[in-house]
Amino acid sequence: MGAIIAIVSQLMTLVPKLVDLGMDVAPIISKARAAVDQIGTQVSPDDAEFKALDTTVKAWEDDFDAALAKRLGE
Amino acid sequence: MIRGMLISLMLGVVAACGALQTAQAPVGVQTVSDARNTIYAVKGAYGVTIRGATEYIRLPACEKPAAPKLCSSRAVVVQMGKARDAAKLTIDSAEEVVLNATGASTVLSAAVDAAKSAQASFKGIVDIYGSK
């Protein structure tokens, strides 16, 4: 997937600018990169690969829900 | 300034997700294989969008006194939650249709199109806060 490479490339282009501004971008970048890496590069995914992606996305959804609940509860 | 850069970073990721969908989606899904590839890519893009949204939500609240430059707006967070719910419902339904499909059909194409639109709408929420 060329687009996966495009995502990483986009991140790498912006990171130096953020660092120059003195911002600690490590947590954001590492999580974004991990997310991209976990998508995988399969062109013709089989059922097992769909299941693996579903499991990964489900974990991200749970994380999103937890963050949302905490933020709206403040 | 820094907030703008962070927003640019997130928009960059989401924009790349849009490119991912475009690159993977043929003009009109013809086969089950094509539909599976597209749904897989859409689901992945949805996941990346979720990660970006989560990072935004975890920023300090803009409404608090002396909020830092990097902060999250409650109104935007609420919209993100609604958009995520709509996207999840549509994408999961489309995935079920595609994984159980036995042959090309208009229903298959419609399901894939709906999933792509849902992901695009979710992405649009990021665009909203990016413009502020």
mmCIF file of C-alpha atoms in Angstrom:
data_model
loop_
_atom_site.group_PDB
_atom_site.id
_atom_site.type_symbol
_atom_site.label_atom_id
_atom_site.label_comp_id
_atom_site.label_asym_id
_atom_site.label_seq_id
_atom_site.Cartn_x
_atom_site.Cartn_y
_atom_site.Cartn_z
ATOM 1 C CA MET A 1 0.000 0.000 0.000
ATOM 2 C CA GLY A 2 1.668 3.105 -1.241
ATOM 3 C CA ALA A 3 -0.662 5.211 0.826
ATOM 4 C CA ILE A 4 0.745 3.723 4.033
ATOM 5 C CA ILE A 5 4.115 4.997 2.956
ATOM 6 C CA ALA A 6 2.497 8.349 2.207
ATOM 7 C CA ILE A 7 1.165 8.548 5.751
ATOM 8 C CA VAL A 8 4.539 7.849 7.273
ATOM 9 C CA SER A 9 6.165 10.272 4.872
ATOM 10 C CA GLN A 10 3.688 12.976 5.867
ATOM 11 C CA LEU A 11 4.477 12.409 9.520
ATOM 12 C CA MET A 12 8.191 12.510 8.955
ATOM 13 C CA THR A 13 7.869 15.798 7.086
ATOM 14 C CA LEU A 14 6.037 17.489 9.921
ATOM 15 C CA VAL A 15 7.929 16.086 12.891
ATOM 16 C CA PRO A 16 11.083 18.192 12.450
ATOM 17 C CA LYS A 17 8.993 21.370 12.335
ATOM 18 C CA LEU A 18 7.264 20.450 15.573
ATOM 19 C CA VAL A 19 10.556 19.602 17.220
ATOM 20 C CA ASP A 20 11.942 22.946 16.143
ATOM 21 C CA LEU A 21 9.092 24.551 18.017
ATOM 22 C CA GLY A 22 10.175 22.757 21.153
ATOM 23 C CA MET A 23 7.161 20.491 21.273
ATOM 24 C CA ASP A 24 7.375 16.988 22.709
ATOM 25 C CA VAL A 25 5.817 15.087 19.847
ATOM 26 C CA ALA A 26 7.110 11.657 20.764
ATOM 27 C CA PRO A 27 3.889 10.304 22.314
ATOM 28 C CA ILE A 28 1.730 11.453 19.431
ATOM 29 C CA ILE A 29 4.089 10.307 16.730
ATOM 30 C CA SER A 30 4.773 6.930 18.247
ATOM 31 C CA LYS A 31 1.081 6.178 18.590
ATOM 32 C CA ALA A 32 0.288 7.375 15.097
ATOM 33 C CA ARG A 33 3.121 5.316 13.673
ATOM 34 C CA ALA A 34 2.036 2.266 15.636
ATOM 35 C CA ALA A 35 -1.453 2.701 14.284
ATOM 36 C CA VAL A 36 -0.207 2.842 10.731
ATOM 37 C CA ASP A 37 2.126 -0.088 11.210
ATOM 38 C CA GLN A 38 -0.636 -2.254 12.590
ATOM 39 C CA ILE A 39 -2.852 -1.777 9.571
ATOM 40 C CA GLY A 40 -0.611 -4.076 7.614
ATOM 41 C CA THR A 41 0.205 -4.129 3.962
ATOM 42 C CA GLN A 42 -1.960 -6.967 2.703
ATOM 43 C CA VAL A 43 -3.456 -6.418 -0.724
ATOM 44 C CA SER A 44 -5.965 -9.268 -0.579
ATOM 45 C CA PRO A 45 -6.903 -9.761 3.046
ATOM 46 C CA ASP A 46 -8.415 -13.089 4.058
ATOM 47 C CA ASP A 47 -10.861 -13.655 6.914
ATOM 48 C CA ALA A 48 -8.088 -14.028 9.476
ATOM 49 C CA GLU A 49 -6.605 -10.705 8.458
ATOM 50 C CA PHE A 50 -9.987 -9.038 8.701
ATOM 51 C CA LYS A 51 -10.374 -10.514 12.168
ATOM 52 C CA ALA A 52 -6.961 -9.232 13.198
ATOM 53 C CA LEU A 53 -7.764 -5.747 11.924
ATOM 54 C CA ASP A 54 -11.129 -5.822 13.675
ATOM 55 C CA THR A 55 -9.425 -6.749 16.937
ATOM 56 C CA THR A 56 -6.929 -3.923 16.580
ATOM 57 C CA VAL A 57 -9.560 -1.350 15.660
ATOM 58 C CA LYS A 58 -11.760 -2.547 18.524
ATOM 59 C CA ALA A 59 -8.923 -1.805 20.955
ATOM 60 C CA TRP A 60 -8.551 1.670 19.455
ATOM 61 C CA GLU A 61 -12.311 2.201 19.723
ATOM 62 C CA ASP A 62 -12.230 1.220 23.387
ATOM 63 C CA ASP A 63 -9.383 3.663 23.956
ATOM 64 C CA PHE A 64 -11.367 6.374 22.144
ATOM 65 C CA ASP A 65 -14.472 5.645 24.217
ATOM 66 C CA ALA A 66 -12.497 5.807 27.452
ATOM 67 C CA ALA A 67 -10.920 9.123 26.482
ATOM 68 C CA LEU A 68 -14.289 10.501 25.371
ATOM 69 C CA ALA A 69 -16.036 9.474 28.588
ATOM 70 C CA LYS A 70 -13.289 10.994 30.705
ATOM 71 C CA ARG A 71 -13.231 14.248 28.734
ATOM 72 C CA LEU A 72 -17.004 14.712 28.781
ATOM 73 C CA GLY A 73 -17.105 13.855 32.467
ATOM 74 C CA GLU A 74 -14.768 16.700 33.382
ATOM 75 C CA MET B 1 1.179 28.199 16.287
ATOM 76 C CA ILE B 2 2.073 24.906 17.899
ATOM 77 C CA ARG B 3 -1.579 23.943 18.001
ATOM 78 C CA GLY B 4 -1.773 24.683 14.313
ATOM 79 C CA MET B 5 1.165 22.416 13.664
ATOM 80 C CA LEU B 6 -0.426 19.594 15.614
ATOM 81 C CA ILE B 7 -3.622 20.027 13.685
ATOM 82 C CA SER B 8 -1.635 19.944 10.464
ATOM 83 C CA LEU B 9 -0.046 16.717 11.598
ATOM 84 C CA MET B 10 -3.383 15.108 12.312
ATOM 85 C CA LEU B 11 -4.857 16.425 9.085
ATOM 86 C CA GLY B 12 -1.887 15.009 7.247
ATOM 87 C CA VAL B 13 -2.605 11.568 8.626
ATOM 88 C CA VAL B 14 -6.260 11.802 7.805
ATOM 89 C CA ALA B 15 -5.566 13.192 4.347
ATOM 90 C CA ALA B 16 -3.314 10.246 3.729
ATOM 91 C CA CYS B 17 -6.155 8.017 4.811
ATOM 92 C CA GLY B 18 -8.285 9.633 2.163
ATOM 93 C CA ALA B 19 -5.603 8.911 -0.383
ATOM 94 C CA LEU B 20 -5.553 5.346 0.855
ATOM 95 C CA GLN B 21 -9.220 4.936 0.126
ATOM 96 C CA THR B 22 -8.924 6.553 -3.273
ATOM 97 C CA ALA B 23 -5.974 4.426 -4.221
ATOM 98 C CA GLN B 24 -7.679 1.215 -3.176
ATOM 99 C CA ALA B 25 -11.180 1.825 -4.446
ATOM 100 C CA PRO B 26 -11.954 1.100 -8.058
ATOM 101 C CA VAL B 27 -14.589 3.138 -9.867
ATOM 102 C CA GLY B 28 -17.574 0.979 -9.051
ATOM 103 C CA VAL B 29 -16.862 -2.227 -7.174
ATOM 104 C CA GLN B 30 -17.094 -5.115 -9.572
ATOM 105 C CA THR B 31 -16.001 -8.127 -7.599
ATOM 106 C CA VAL B 32 -16.099 -9.483 -4.056
ATOM 107 C CA SER B 33 -12.310 -9.339 -4.005
ATOM 108 C CA ASP B 34 -12.334 -5.648 -4.865
ATOM 109 C CA ALA B 35 -14.959 -5.010 -2.200
ATOM 110 C CA ARG B 36 -12.915 -6.865 0.420
ATOM 111 C CA ASN B 37 -9.829 -4.849 -0.412
ATOM 112 C CA THR B 38 -11.725 -1.575 -0.222
ATOM 113 C CA ILE B 39 -13.476 -2.363 3.056
ATOM 114 C CA TYR B 40 -10.188 -3.479 4.557
ATOM 115 C CA ALA B 41 -8.595 -0.171 3.550
ATOM 116 C CA VAL B 42 -11.564 1.853 4.797
ATOM 117 C CA LYS B 43 -11.517 0.037 8.138
ATOM 118 C CA GLY B 44 -7.815 0.713 8.468
ATOM 119 C CA ALA B 45 -8.292 4.388 7.631
ATOM 120 C CA TYR B 46 -11.107 4.543 10.171
ATOM 121 C CA GLY B 47 -8.758 3.080 12.768
ATOM 122 C CA VAL B 48 -6.077 5.656 12.079
ATOM 123 C CA THR B 49 -8.678 8.427 12.309
ATOM 124 C CA ILE B 50 -9.774 7.020 15.664
ATOM 125 C CA ARG B 51 -6.194 7.193 16.922
ATOM 126 C CA GLY B 52 -5.829 10.815 15.851
ATOM 127 C CA ALA B 53 -9.165 11.749 17.388
ATOM 128 C CA THR B 54 -8.219 10.055 20.647
ATOM 129 C CA GLU B 55 -5.006 12.033 20.863
ATOM 130 C CA TYR B 56 -6.965 15.237 20.313
ATOM 131 C CA ILE B 57 -9.518 14.349 22.990
ATOM 132 C CA ARG B 58 -6.743 13.699 25.498
ATOM 133 C CA LEU B 59 -5.348 17.212 25.118
ATOM 134 C CA PRO B 60 -6.085 19.520 28.069
ATOM 135 C CA ALA B 61 -9.503 21.135 27.904
ATOM 136 C CA CYS B 62 -9.566 24.549 26.242
ATOM 137 C CA GLU B 63 -12.350 25.626 28.618
ATOM 138 C CA LYS B 64 -10.145 25.434 31.708
ATOM 139 C CA PRO B 65 -8.539 28.604 33.072
ATOM 140 C CA ALA B 66 -5.031 29.103 31.737
ATOM 141 C CA ALA B 67 -5.529 26.383 29.149
ATOM 142 C CA PRO B 68 -2.358 25.637 27.190
ATOM 143 C CA LYS B 69 -2.069 26.398 23.487
ATOM 144 C CA LEU B 70 -2.527 22.726 22.755
ATOM 145 C CA CYS B 71 -6.019 21.992 23.978
ATOM 146 C CA SER B 72 -9.247 20.280 22.941
ATOM 147 C CA SER B 73 -12.601 21.959 22.546
ATOM 148 C CA ARG B 74 -15.521 20.233 24.241
ATOM 149 C CA ALA B 75 -17.827 21.064 21.329
ATOM 150 C CA VAL B 76 -15.451 19.395 18.898
ATOM 151 C CA VAL B 77 -15.039 16.398 21.163
ATOM 152 C CA VAL B 78 -18.815 15.942 21.259
ATOM 153 C CA GLN B 79 -18.969 16.100 17.462
ATOM 154 C CA MET B 80 -16.152 13.578 17.209
ATOM 155 C CA GLY B 81 -18.108 11.169 19.370
ATOM 156 C CA LYS B 82 -21.220 11.474 17.230
ATOM 157 C CA ALA B 83 -19.275 11.140 13.987
ATOM 158 C CA ARG B 84 -17.426 8.099 15.274
ATOM 159 C CA ASP B 85 -20.694 6.390 16.250
ATOM 160 C CA ALA B 86 -22.161 6.967 12.790
ATOM 161 C CA ALA B 87 -19.006 5.839 11.021
ATOM 162 C CA LYS B 88 -18.668 2.710 13.137
ATOM 163 C CA LEU B 89 -22.250 1.612 12.515
ATOM 164 C CA THR B 90 -21.958 2.073 8.760
ATOM 165 C CA ILE B 91 -18.507 0.573 8.350
ATOM 166 C CA ASP B 92 -19.277 -2.465 10.499
ATOM 167 C CA SER B 93 -22.496 -3.088 8.565
ATOM 168 C CA ALA B 94 -20.701 -2.781 5.244
ATOM 169 C CA GLU B 95 -17.978 -5.119 6.412
ATOM 170 C CA GLU B 96 -20.557 -7.737 7.320
ATOM 171 C CA VAL B 97 -22.187 -7.442 3.902
ATOM 172 C CA VAL B 98 -18.869 -7.736 2.099
ATOM 173 C CA LEU B 99 -17.527 -10.659 4.133
ATOM 174 C CA ASN B 100 -20.728 -12.612 3.549
ATOM 175 C CA ALA B 101 -21.042 -11.772 -0.147
ATOM 176 C CA THR B 102 -20.973 -14.595 -2.659
ATOM 177 C CA GLY B 103 -20.909 -12.520 -5.803
ATOM 178 C CA ALA B 104 -20.840 -9.024 -7.203
ATOM 179 C CA SER B 105 -24.030 -7.061 -6.677
ATOM 180 C CA THR B 106 -25.375 -3.564 -6.398
ATOM 181 C CA VAL B 107 -25.871 -4.132 -2.669
ATOM 182 C CA LEU B 108 -22.187 -4.900 -2.369
ATOM 183 C CA SER B 109 -21.263 -1.717 -4.188
ATOM 184 C CA ALA B 110 -23.694 0.306 -2.095
ATOM 185 C CA ALA B 111 -22.275 -1.085 1.131
ATOM 186 C CA VAL B 112 -18.739 -0.187 0.105
ATOM 187 C CA ASP B 113 -19.791 3.296 -0.986
ATOM 188 C CA ALA B 114 -21.583 3.843 2.322
ATOM 189 C CA ALA B 115 -18.521 2.798 4.290
ATOM 190 C CA LYS B 116 -16.303 5.153 2.305
ATOM 191 C CA SER B 117 -18.737 8.016 2.863
ATOM 192 C CA ALA B 118 -18.948 7.290 6.574
ATOM 193 C CA GLN B 119 -15.185 7.389 6.938
ATOM 194 C CA ALA B 120 -15.063 10.621 4.928
ATOM 195 C CA SER B 121 -17.633 12.173 7.271
ATOM 196 C CA PHE B 122 -15.640 11.166 10.316
ATOM 197 C CA LYS B 123 -12.577 12.720 8.723
ATOM 198 C CA GLY B 124 -14.636 15.874 8.172
ATOM 199 C CA ILE B 125 -14.908 16.404 11.901
ATOM 200 C CA VAL B 126 -11.145 16.703 12.088
ATOM 201 C CA ASP B 127 -11.354 19.259 9.289
ATOM 202 C CA ILE B 128 -13.827 21.273 11.373
ATOM 203 C CA TYR B 129 -11.499 21.729 14.299
ATOM 204 C CA GLY B 130 -8.610 22.219 11.936
ATOM 205 C CA SER B 131 -10.249 25.346 10.591
ATOM 206 C CA LYS B 132 -10.588 26.954 14.019
#
